[in-house]
């Protein structure tokens, strides 16, 4: 250093200052992010819905078991496919007997972080969703709970699984217990991502473009709704705050959202804010799957919610951030269980 | 030993003789079995259908990809479900648009060991089966190959997978190549079982009941058809040699089998002999799934094929042998691949 020319020393000093400035800026961004988002917990058990190994095993089996629906050819995993990160890559799924569902499949991964379930929030929690689905015409097609129990009774391997999962119940095969078990299984399905490592303090977990995207995601105002542990999933919001959503998405028909549930004019075009975890893996987008590509979905959102027209570069950065929300598929979701053996003969 | 009373020495000698006799008998059974059956190879590649890592990866993705069929809601894995050992637990599967298949789903596990494919042998090999299925009304529902290619073109991640799997083809996305890739994947799906360990010389691999069952399986005459590497899958045979099959199974309608393919009177009620590998995991049974339980299926077979009425004890032993044909699910079948991202919008 002694022999270093003055200008070189000056450059070195400048470089050091820039490095410190960059690090300070990096730390400020991390601190800001830590105030807005939370990392995923190791599971989504609650005091009301605890997880036990036995319930998870039973619930996982039934989640994948196509024998429980009317024609014994669809299971929860038909729409919540592991290969598509808990979705089905369709705008709207087809239910039993070729009956179309009215809205796009939200992923069941990390779904326990959501404050309510379904696009219109008309399910209070995962267990409520399953409970209702078990006898709905589109989802299960079974006429009543007895029909569901009959199917389970035809598969001898289920009785001991129910007994183990609900040891205090003399008649453990109930709709409530089926829902509790499948809910317990779903509450294990968390996908920690590079962004979670970043929130835990690992600056290297995100590539530079993702950090730039995070900054733009914050500064553009996306975080007003997409915040918390789910990066969304924590509130309701009108879709189309500054512009009717269907003008940007081409949606047809126009869905009135939560209004159809509550009949409250304040709920017109209101939907549950979607969690953005694994969003890069779950096209198409929105309640009707009307937009196929993630960059387009980002542009639609900033336009109709925030009145901002994003250019391609900013959009690309935000997409890079959203890609950092992709976690690994949980092993107990990616891997099919071997189901209790038994044939059922549905009426045709 | 010097102080041992004479009678004790005698008993010891007798016991030793019995042990030797039992071991000799055990070895004779093993030798006999090794003459009738062969253990599974490590995969089912042939000179005509070699396996490459790239083809398997591509084929595995398409096997699980529901976006290739007409409503983008069914894949090969909808009927060949990992959770049911490559079957669907139904008498007969439901195809696309709620169109019923005419016959029961045979498992795709170890299917490359079969001399022809399908119950009536009207597919020459796995690749032929896939090739035809890609545009059949029940299986895929796609009107022509162009419709299939269009779906693949909408999923950008597939182009590099095809390029890698078929590097010498300037236009690698063809029906033939799709079939070759899915075939290559299926040719990796082998399930070595305790019986294979036994055939390799491990006497301890089978419990005593399974060995007794094996002996009865041989002596009853089952091995006339159920032999070789697949314990079946090597020949055609009339279903109902000594008695019309539908009188024992209750089948309705009566399927004329291979006759409907060849119009040869010798083929009336003739079917491909099913492989019995994993048979305990794949109820219901026969070409129409008309019998739900394995012991009943065993009794039907000995009755209508061999004129033998089995009692429950003998049936139980044979079932114990058949259970030793259950292998572990291959990891690349049990675990769903993460598919190339992309939404498709089928016409509704």
XYZ file of C-alpha atoms in Angstrom:
696
model
C 0.000 0.000 0.000
C 2.922 2.288 0.749
C 3.898 2.441 -2.919
C 0.367 2.865 -4.218
C -0.076 6.010 -6.303
C -2.431 8.518 -4.825
C -5.144 8.097 -7.490
C -5.195 4.324 -6.908
C -5.621 4.819 -3.176
C -8.433 7.217 -3.934
C -10.192 4.698 -6.173
C -9.789 1.997 -3.566
C -11.285 4.240 -0.914
C -14.175 5.171 -3.200
C -14.800 1.513 -3.961
C -14.824 0.691 -0.260
C -17.302 3.496 0.375
C -19.533 2.200 -2.422
C -19.341 -1.318 -1.015
C -20.324 -0.096 2.418
C -23.123 1.971 0.891
C -24.373 -1.033 -1.063
C -24.232 -3.229 2.009
C -26.087 -0.588 4.003
C -28.712 -0.393 1.284
C -28.938 -4.205 1.200
C -29.392 -4.307 4.947
C -32.052 -1.603 4.783
C -33.989 -3.615 2.191
C -33.747 -6.769 4.297
C -34.918 -4.900 7.377
C -37.807 -3.410 5.427
C -38.748 -6.853 4.071
C -38.613 -8.359 7.560
C -41.143 -5.753 8.662
C -43.561 -6.668 5.848
C -43.230 -10.433 5.473
C -42.693 -13.395 7.747
C -40.930 -16.665 6.939
C -42.995 -19.869 6.743
C -43.400 -21.830 9.971
C -42.377 -25.513 9.920
C -46.054 -26.471 9.677
C -49.480 -24.818 9.956
C -50.865 -26.497 13.056
C -53.018 -24.361 15.330
C -54.427 -24.863 18.809
C -57.775 -25.707 17.204
C -56.243 -27.922 14.525
C -53.253 -29.776 15.932
C -51.253 -32.186 13.772
C -50.684 -35.799 14.750
C -48.731 -38.352 12.738
C -51.765 -40.642 12.562
C -54.092 -37.937 11.282
C -51.586 -36.867 8.670
C -51.178 -40.435 7.425
C -54.934 -40.966 7.228
C -55.526 -37.566 5.654
C -52.770 -38.061 3.087
C -54.288 -41.393 2.034
C -57.737 -39.905 1.562
C -56.331 -36.846 -0.223
C -55.012 -39.164 -2.945
C -57.874 -41.672 -2.887
C -60.047 -41.481 -5.994
C -62.430 -44.088 -4.569
C -64.258 -41.568 -2.369
C -65.969 -39.591 -5.165
C -69.120 -40.565 -7.029
C -67.489 -42.280 -10.024
C -64.412 -43.272 -8.001
C -62.174 -41.539 -10.516
C -61.253 -38.202 -8.908
C -59.488 -37.306 -5.682
C -58.333 -34.054 -4.091
C -55.101 -34.647 -6.019
C -56.916 -34.614 -9.372
C -57.099 -30.821 -9.174
C -54.402 -30.254 -6.554
C -51.770 -32.139 -8.537
C -48.272 -32.436 -7.087
C -46.774 -32.096 -10.581
C -48.357 -28.622 -10.877
C -47.571 -27.464 -7.336
C -51.054 -28.197 -6.059
C -52.927 -26.807 -9.062
C -54.024 -28.230 -12.417
C -52.680 -25.758 -15.008
C -56.225 -25.069 -16.191
C -58.197 -21.798 -16.072
C -60.976 -23.669 -14.272
C -61.007 -27.328 -13.283
C -63.431 -29.997 -14.382
C -65.124 -31.722 -11.463
C -66.842 -35.095 -11.282
C -69.125 -36.142 -14.119
C -67.566 -33.491 -16.357
C -69.100 -30.705 -14.239
C -67.112 -27.463 -14.536
C -65.945 -25.621 -11.426
C -66.768 -21.906 -11.386
C -63.284 -20.676 -10.405
C -59.587 -21.413 -10.776
C -57.890 -23.938 -8.439
C -55.832 -22.217 -5.732
C -52.845 -24.291 -4.675
C -53.231 -26.248 -1.450
C -49.549 -25.689 -0.649
C -49.145 -23.311 2.317
C -52.916 -22.843 2.192
C -53.117 -23.034 5.989
C -51.477 -19.592 6.113
C -54.536 -18.059 4.473
C -57.070 -16.215 6.687
C -60.007 -17.782 4.817
C -60.243 -20.353 2.006
C -61.525 -20.056 -1.583
C -61.538 -17.011 -3.817
C -64.642 -15.588 -2.171
C -63.666 -16.584 1.359
C -66.723 -18.754 1.764
C -64.759 -21.457 3.595
C -63.500 -20.553 7.050
C -60.469 -22.849 7.029
C -58.995 -25.949 5.362
C -61.140 -28.295 7.416
C -64.314 -26.422 6.486
C -63.336 -26.613 2.807
C -62.886 -30.390 2.959
C -66.023 -30.883 5.044
C -68.161 -29.131 2.442
C -66.373 -30.622 -0.567
C -67.100 -34.184 0.564
C -70.749 -33.963 -0.498
C -70.766 -31.126 -3.052
C -72.121 -31.996 -6.505
C -69.064 -30.763 -8.429
C -66.298 -31.801 -6.050
C -67.424 -35.203 -4.844
C -70.812 -35.831 -6.422
C -71.753 -38.051 -3.491
C -75.404 -37.554 -2.543
C -74.844 -37.664 1.212
C -72.375 -38.580 3.942
C -73.592 -42.162 4.050
C -72.388 -42.681 0.489
C -68.910 -41.492 1.508
C -68.856 -43.772 4.562
C -69.961 -46.719 2.390
C -66.942 -46.248 0.162
C -64.590 -46.163 3.156
C -66.273 -49.255 4.596
C -65.514 -51.139 1.355
C -61.794 -50.550 1.893
C -60.912 -52.558 4.999
C -57.555 -50.824 5.499
C -59.206 -47.552 6.494
C -60.837 -48.699 9.751
C -57.539 -49.090 11.669
C -56.262 -45.772 10.269
C -59.351 -43.973 11.608
C -59.061 -45.790 14.914
C -55.436 -44.694 15.263
C -56.160 -41.098 14.237
C -59.216 -40.680 16.495
C -58.680 -43.183 19.320
C -61.340 -41.668 21.587
C -64.172 -41.865 19.055
C -66.256 -45.041 19.186
C -67.433 -44.314 15.585
C -64.482 -42.451 14.120
C -65.616 -42.444 10.472
C -67.432 -39.087 10.331
C -67.343 -36.220 7.843
C -65.848 -34.044 10.571
C -63.002 -36.497 11.186
C -62.328 -36.973 7.471
C -62.052 -33.195 7.186
C -59.853 -32.960 10.278
C -57.489 -35.628 8.957
C -57.169 -34.166 5.450
C -56.779 -30.731 7.030
C -54.011 -32.046 9.310
C -52.226 -33.418 6.246
C -52.560 -30.140 4.355
C -51.245 -28.244 7.372
C -47.930 -30.052 6.871
C -47.561 -28.837 3.270
C -45.212 -25.876 3.555
C -42.646 -24.927 0.910
C -39.805 -22.852 2.389
C -38.208 -20.860 -0.419
C -35.070 -18.802 -1.064
C -37.090 -15.785 0.100
C -37.561 -17.433 3.504
C -33.812 -17.943 3.776
C -33.410 -14.272 2.878
C -35.917 -13.195 5.530
C -33.910 -15.251 8.011
C -30.925 -13.046 7.202
C -29.140 -14.809 4.329
C -28.374 -11.976 1.873
C -26.954 -14.488 -0.618
C -30.223 -16.428 -0.853
C -31.628 -14.002 -3.443
C -29.933 -13.150 -6.756
C -29.493 -9.422 -7.434
C -32.467 -9.250 -9.850
C -34.756 -10.725 -7.187
C -33.613 -8.087 -4.668
C -34.204 -5.343 -7.215
C -37.601 -6.906 -7.849
C -38.363 -7.037 -4.134
C -37.562 -3.350 -3.857
C -39.875 -2.556 -6.779
C -42.539 -4.885 -5.367
C -42.427 -2.834 -2.173
C -42.149 0.607 -3.760
C -44.848 0.019 -6.387
C -47.315 -0.735 -3.608
C -47.902 -4.461 -4.192
C -47.199 -5.057 -0.502
C -50.335 -3.196 0.520
C -52.116 -6.500 -0.084
C -49.381 -9.075 -0.675
C -47.681 -9.169 2.694
C -47.323 -11.399 5.715
C -46.320 -15.027 5.837
C -48.185 -15.917 2.634
C -47.145 -12.842 0.640
C -50.928 -12.519 0.333
C -53.785 -14.562 1.699
C -54.333 -12.200 4.630
C -57.234 -9.974 3.529
C -59.991 -9.257 1.044
C -59.561 -6.680 -1.696
C -61.555 -5.419 -4.626
C -60.139 -6.708 -7.916
C -60.044 -3.580 -10.043
C -59.498 -0.622 -7.695
C -58.689 1.939 -10.390
C -60.038 0.101 -13.464
C -62.572 -2.698 -14.038
C -60.578 -5.915 -13.918
C -62.285 -7.554 -16.902
C -61.064 -4.792 -19.213
C -57.509 -5.891 -18.469
C -58.031 -9.647 -18.194
C -60.723 -10.211 -20.817
C -62.694 -12.165 -18.203
C -65.976 -13.607 -19.399
C -68.289 -13.960 -17.563
C -67.666 -11.183 -15.050
C -67.491 -12.625 -11.556
C -68.965 -10.428 -8.810
C -66.783 -12.140 -6.233
C -67.711 -11.958 -2.582
C -70.844 -9.938 -3.364
C -72.543 -13.154 -4.456
C -71.864 -14.557 -0.994
C -72.740 -11.579 1.207
C -75.001 -9.433 -1.073
C -73.165 -6.466 0.458
C -72.493 -3.798 -2.234
C -69.114 -3.184 -0.606
C -68.167 -6.712 -1.619
C -68.748 -6.203 -5.345
C -65.734 -7.663 -7.237
C -64.027 -8.376 -3.935
C -61.865 -11.512 -3.653
C -59.481 -12.969 -1.152
C -55.976 -11.699 -1.975
C -54.041 -14.668 -3.358
C -50.839 -15.852 -1.717
C -47.958 -15.422 -4.145
C -45.942 -18.350 -2.796
C -45.028 -20.667 -5.711
C -46.831 -18.289 -8.068
C -44.287 -18.910 -10.839
C -45.257 -22.600 -10.810
C -49.028 -22.149 -10.851
C -50.276 -20.491 -14.037
C -52.808 -19.467 -15.216
C -53.694 -16.549 -12.948
C -56.599 -14.881 -11.127
C -59.917 -16.254 -9.942
C -60.846 -17.338 -13.467
C -57.420 -18.279 -14.803
C -57.888 -15.625 -17.449
C -54.217 -14.659 -17.779
C -51.688 -17.313 -18.756
C -48.273 -15.709 -18.210
C -46.822 -14.320 -14.988
C -45.393 -11.084 -16.480
C -48.819 -10.281 -17.921
C -50.447 -11.026 -14.580
C -48.028 -8.627 -12.835
C -48.812 -5.878 -15.353
C -52.572 -6.412 -14.998
C -52.337 -6.160 -11.238
C -50.302 -2.952 -11.064
C -52.552 -1.409 -13.727
C -55.972 -2.209 -12.262
C -55.042 -2.093 -8.574
C -52.467 0.701 -8.451
C -52.858 2.636 -11.702
C -49.244 1.899 -12.618
C -48.139 0.868 -16.115
C -45.039 -1.231 -15.564
C -42.383 -1.450 -18.281
C -40.855 -4.770 -19.253
C -37.669 -4.256 -17.237
C -39.500 -3.510 -13.980
C -41.900 -6.370 -14.662
C -38.957 -8.718 -15.201
C -37.411 -7.699 -11.886
C -40.666 -8.258 -10.012
C -41.028 -11.660 -11.709
C -37.472 -12.489 -10.574
C -38.570 -11.697 -7.013
C -41.720 -13.802 -7.387
C -39.595 -16.714 -8.611
C -37.725 -16.590 -5.313
C -41.028 -17.572 -3.646
C -40.846 -21.048 -5.233
C -39.997 -23.709 -2.671
C -39.359 -27.407 -3.015
C -42.349 -29.723 -3.188
C -42.882 -31.379 0.207
C -41.872 -35.051 -0.013
C -45.181 -36.222 1.481
C -46.988 -34.392 -1.315
C -44.689 -35.177 -4.245
C -44.699 -38.865 -3.337
C -47.926 -40.795 -3.740
C -48.905 -42.915 -0.742
C -49.627 -46.608 -1.260
C -53.336 -46.732 -0.532
C -55.236 -49.359 1.451
C -56.182 -51.997 -1.097
C -59.767 -52.523 -2.144
C -61.922 -52.232 -5.240
C -65.123 -50.222 -5.339
C -67.846 -50.573 -7.914
C -69.578 -47.239 -8.467
C -73.021 -47.241 -10.073
C -72.826 -46.183 -13.690
C -23.021 -86.193 23.961
C -21.300 -89.118 25.717
C -23.753 -89.064 28.583
C -26.834 -88.630 26.377
C -29.381 -91.424 26.866
C -29.920 -93.573 23.821
C -33.480 -92.350 23.105
C -32.330 -88.695 23.178
C -29.568 -89.454 20.691
C -32.168 -91.138 18.521
C -34.477 -88.141 18.618
C -31.582 -85.827 17.794
C -30.628 -87.983 14.805
C -34.233 -88.128 13.619
C -34.515 -84.360 13.945
C -31.318 -83.909 11.939
C -32.659 -86.218 9.237
C -35.924 -84.267 9.117
C -34.024 -80.983 8.859
C -31.953 -82.312 5.990
C -35.086 -83.653 4.337
C -36.828 -80.292 4.726
C -33.832 -78.447 3.346
C -33.674 -80.886 0.420
C -37.351 -80.334 -0.231
C -36.864 -76.567 0.013
C -34.001 -76.729 -2.443
C -36.058 -78.876 -4.797
C -38.878 -76.307 -4.731
C -36.443 -73.481 -5.393
C -34.863 -75.395 -8.277
C -38.300 -76.135 -9.709
C -39.302 -72.463 -9.387
C -36.098 -71.353 -11.082
C -37.031 -73.547 -14.031
C -40.472 -71.958 -14.371
C -39.924 -68.283 -13.507
C -37.225 -65.699 -14.049
C -36.348 -62.739 -11.825
C -37.014 -59.224 -13.107
C -34.229 -57.546 -15.054
C -33.045 -54.128 -13.842
C -35.054 -52.495 -16.629
C -36.978 -53.522 -19.752
C -34.859 -51.914 -22.467
C -34.542 -53.842 -25.733
C -32.346 -53.438 -28.790
C -35.302 -51.839 -30.571
C -36.287 -49.691 -27.588
C -33.195 -48.562 -25.736
C -33.448 -46.357 -22.643
C -31.688 -43.018 -22.365
C -31.813 -40.696 -19.386
C -33.181 -37.871 -21.562
C -35.979 -39.971 -23.019
C -36.980 -41.218 -19.598
C -37.119 -37.678 -18.227
C -39.216 -36.463 -21.159
C -41.448 -39.523 -21.086
C -41.987 -39.290 -17.347
C -43.056 -35.655 -17.658
C -45.574 -36.452 -20.391
C -46.847 -39.513 -18.526
C -47.952 -37.220 -15.688
C -48.989 -34.263 -17.839
C -52.751 -33.743 -17.913
C -52.396 -30.899 -20.414
C -52.034 -33.249 -23.396
C -55.604 -34.607 -23.429
C -58.659 -32.890 -24.889
C -59.936 -31.212 -21.705
C -56.434 -30.999 -20.209
C -57.613 -32.850 -17.121
C -56.402 -36.453 -17.588
C -52.958 -37.969 -18.026
C -51.613 -41.512 -18.284
C -51.349 -41.325 -14.498
C -55.096 -40.700 -14.106
C -55.723 -44.397 -14.735
C -52.222 -45.703 -14.039
C -52.089 -44.142 -10.577
C -48.962 -44.617 -8.470
C -51.089 -44.872 -5.325
C -52.809 -47.967 -6.792
C -49.682 -49.596 -8.235
C -50.391 -48.366 -11.755
C -54.110 -49.095 -11.751
C -57.200 -47.163 -10.650
C -59.057 -49.590 -8.337
C -62.070 -49.507 -10.656
C -63.623 -52.347 -12.649
C -63.291 -50.205 -15.772
C -61.826 -46.720 -15.989
C -63.543 -43.561 -17.124
C -61.754 -41.855 -19.986
C -61.910 -38.253 -21.166
C -65.287 -36.519 -21.350
C -66.769 -39.195 -19.073
C -66.370 -41.855 -21.796
C -66.124 -45.359 -20.305
C -63.260 -47.671 -21.267
C -64.362 -51.163 -22.326
C -61.902 -53.097 -20.136
C -60.068 -53.007 -16.814
C -56.782 -51.070 -16.475
C -53.769 -53.405 -16.462
C -50.904 -51.987 -14.391
C -48.105 -50.318 -16.312
C -45.567 -51.622 -13.786
C -43.346 -54.305 -15.342
C -45.558 -54.054 -18.427
C -42.531 -54.207 -20.701
C -42.159 -57.884 -19.753
C -45.438 -58.680 -21.511
C -45.304 -60.215 -25.014
C -48.135 -57.989 -26.225
C -50.110 -55.156 -24.594
C -53.801 -54.863 -23.666
C -56.199 -57.625 -22.729
C -56.794 -58.615 -26.333
C -53.181 -58.166 -27.413
C -54.093 -55.521 -29.952
C -51.030 -53.412 -29.090
C -47.683 -54.876 -30.083
C -45.662 -53.149 -27.357
C -45.676 -50.220 -24.908
C -44.717 -47.749 -27.602
C -47.530 -48.920 -29.881
C -49.980 -48.558 -26.999
C -48.934 -44.957 -26.328
C -48.820 -44.105 -30.044
C -52.425 -45.175 -30.521
C -53.669 -43.761 -27.212
C -52.482 -40.253 -28.102
C -55.349 -39.694 -30.522
C -57.988 -42.223 -29.394
C -61.404 -40.787 -28.483
C -61.554 -42.369 -25.020
C -57.922 -42.085 -23.969
C -56.921 -38.661 -25.239
C -59.921 -37.289 -27.088
C -57.611 -35.218 -29.288
C -58.890 -35.145 -32.875
C -55.471 -35.495 -34.496
C -51.748 -35.309 -33.884
C -51.656 -31.586 -34.620
C -53.852 -30.962 -31.583
C -51.351 -32.853 -29.415
C -48.400 -30.927 -30.846
C -50.241 -27.635 -30.250
C -50.534 -28.437 -26.562
C -46.828 -29.240 -26.306
C -45.981 -26.038 -28.198
C -47.894 -24.023 -25.570
C -45.553 -25.322 -22.879
C -42.153 -23.806 -23.678
C -40.247 -26.162 -21.381
C -40.919 -29.172 -23.602
C -38.897 -28.068 -26.663
C -35.484 -28.477 -24.977
C -36.551 -31.819 -23.463
C -37.442 -33.154 -26.938
C -34.225 -31.727 -28.387
C -32.194 -33.505 -25.695
C -34.074 -36.793 -26.070
C -33.947 -36.867 -29.885
C -30.885 -34.787 -30.774
C -30.727 -36.007 -34.386
C -34.304 -35.048 -35.284
C -34.730 -31.573 -36.753
C -38.446 -31.727 -35.784
C -38.402 -33.942 -32.716
C -42.029 -33.388 -31.609
C -43.734 -36.329 -33.352
C -46.248 -38.901 -32.163
C -43.604 -41.574 -32.676
C -41.115 -39.751 -30.447
C -43.722 -39.046 -27.767
C -44.508 -42.769 -27.735
C -40.815 -43.703 -27.685
C -40.144 -41.386 -24.740
C -43.115 -42.529 -22.661
C -42.231 -46.120 -23.554
C -38.638 -45.559 -22.427
C -39.949 -44.244 -19.110
C -42.274 -47.195 -18.652
C -39.434 -49.598 -19.432
C -37.717 -48.378 -16.248
C -40.704 -49.280 -14.050
C -39.742 -52.627 -12.556
C -40.711 -53.754 -9.059
C -38.346 -56.444 -7.750
C -40.151 -58.421 -5.048
C -39.381 -60.945 -2.311
C -40.053 -63.636 -4.923
C -37.206 -62.280 -7.059
C -34.857 -62.489 -4.077
C -36.059 -66.059 -3.606
C -35.425 -66.910 -7.253
C -31.927 -65.495 -6.806
C -31.374 -68.120 -4.092
C -32.453 -66.457 -0.848
C -34.583 -69.113 0.881
C -35.417 -66.676 3.692
C -37.018 -64.170 1.328
C -40.348 -66.043 1.382
C -42.311 -66.845 4.545
C -43.325 -70.520 4.932
C -46.927 -69.903 3.816
C -45.703 -68.311 0.588
C -43.495 -71.352 -0.138
C -46.407 -73.672 0.528
C -48.482 -71.466 -1.764
C -45.807 -71.555 -4.449
C -45.822 -75.350 -4.317
C -49.623 -75.409 -4.653
C -49.477 -72.777 -7.407
C -47.151 -75.114 -9.312
C -48.934 -78.373 -8.519
C -52.443 -77.070 -9.211
C -51.349 -76.158 -12.729
C -51.468 -72.347 -12.522
C -47.946 -72.235 -13.952
C -49.130 -73.601 -17.290
C -49.986 -69.975 -18.093
C -48.542 -67.912 -15.256
C -44.844 -68.456 -15.741
C -41.727 -66.638 -16.921
C -40.444 -63.267 -15.812
C -43.923 -61.736 -15.472
C -45.568 -64.746 -13.791
C -47.898 -64.350 -16.755
C -47.945 -61.949 -19.676
C -46.273 -64.455 -21.992
C -49.142 -66.009 -23.983
C -52.796 -65.962 -24.929
C -55.290 -68.309 -23.301
C -59.000 -68.888 -23.420
C -60.721 -67.552 -20.282
C -62.982 -70.441 -19.334
C -61.303 -73.651 -20.487
C -63.565 -76.037 -18.553
C -66.463 -73.691 -17.769
C -67.783 -70.426 -19.242
C -66.029 -67.667 -17.364
C -69.098 -65.462 -16.937
C -70.834 -68.155 -14.912
C -68.113 -67.801 -12.293
C -67.493 -64.059 -12.526
C -70.992 -62.766 -13.215
C -69.537 -60.759 -16.113
C -72.021 -58.625 -17.995
C -71.707 -58.038 -20.894
C -69.814 -61.122 -22.058
C -66.576 -60.071 -23.721
C -65.521 -62.238 -26.685
C -61.918 -61.213 -26.172
C -59.433 -61.565 -28.979
C -62.139 -62.902 -31.314
C -63.367 -59.339 -31.804
C -59.892 -58.416 -33.041
C -59.098 -61.392 -35.309
C -62.579 -62.852 -36.086
C -60.879 -66.249 -35.736
C -63.229 -68.703 -33.923
C -60.184 -70.089 -32.113
C -59.865 -66.709 -30.414
C -63.323 -66.745 -28.871
C -62.995 -65.662 -25.173
C -59.225 -65.603 -25.565
C -57.267 -62.970 -23.629
C -53.648 -62.207 -22.912
C -52.670 -64.012 -19.703
C -52.230 -61.314 -17.050
C -48.947 -60.900 -15.216
C -49.458 -61.611 -11.520
C -46.743 -59.248 -10.339
C -48.225 -56.861 -7.729
C -51.563 -58.623 -8.132
C -52.355 -58.226 -4.425
C -52.171 -54.437 -4.871
C -54.328 -54.193 -7.988
C -57.918 -55.266 -7.399
C -60.427 -55.702 -8.928
C -59.581 -58.608 -11.215
C -59.964 -59.907 -14.775
C -60.505 -58.074 -18.050
C -63.705 -56.491 -16.728
C -62.800 -56.074 -13.072
C -65.710 -58.327 -12.238
C -64.181 -59.909 -9.114
C -63.144 -57.665 -6.244
C -61.148 -59.902 -3.891
C -57.974 -61.838 -4.625
C -59.003 -65.109 -2.918
C -62.184 -65.136 -5.019
C -60.177 -64.451 -8.168
C -57.873 -67.396 -7.387
C -60.864 -69.688 -6.886
C -62.512 -68.524 -10.118
C -59.332 -69.179 -12.062
C -58.687 -72.712 -10.799
C -62.362 -73.532 -11.297
C -62.866 -72.285 -14.864
C -59.340 -72.923 -16.171
C -58.379 -76.144 -14.397
C -61.608 -77.656 -13.080
C -60.290 -77.489 -9.526
C -62.375 -76.370 -6.549
C -59.863 -74.916 -4.095
C -60.626 -74.928 -0.374
C -59.990 -71.844 1.738
C -56.709 -73.126 3.186
C -55.159 -73.839 -0.221
C -56.483 -70.540 -1.540
C -54.922 -68.736 1.410
C -51.537 -70.320 0.731
C -51.658 -69.357 -2.936
C -52.626 -65.816 -1.953
C -49.634 -65.762 0.414
C -47.437 -66.692 -2.557
C -49.055 -64.007 -4.729
C -48.399 -61.432 -2.010
C -44.692 -62.204 -2.334
C -44.919 -60.806 -5.879
C -45.504 -57.288 -4.511
C -42.444 -55.096 -4.986
C -41.709 -51.549 -3.909
C -43.050 -48.735 -6.054
C -40.238 -47.335 -8.225
C -39.216 -43.909 -6.916
C -39.558 -42.304 -10.369
C -43.170 -43.497 -10.467
C -44.189 -42.866 -6.857
C -42.785 -39.338 -7.021
C -44.504 -36.828 -9.265
C -42.169 -34.867 -11.530
C -42.320 -31.085 -11.477
C -43.700 -30.357 -14.940
C -42.607 -27.630 -17.338
C -44.743 -24.632 -16.447
C -47.446 -23.358 -18.754
C -51.202 -22.967 -18.831
C -53.370 -24.335 -21.599
C -56.893 -23.252 -22.375
C -58.894 -26.137 -23.811
C -62.072 -25.356 -25.722
C -65.140 -26.038 -23.610
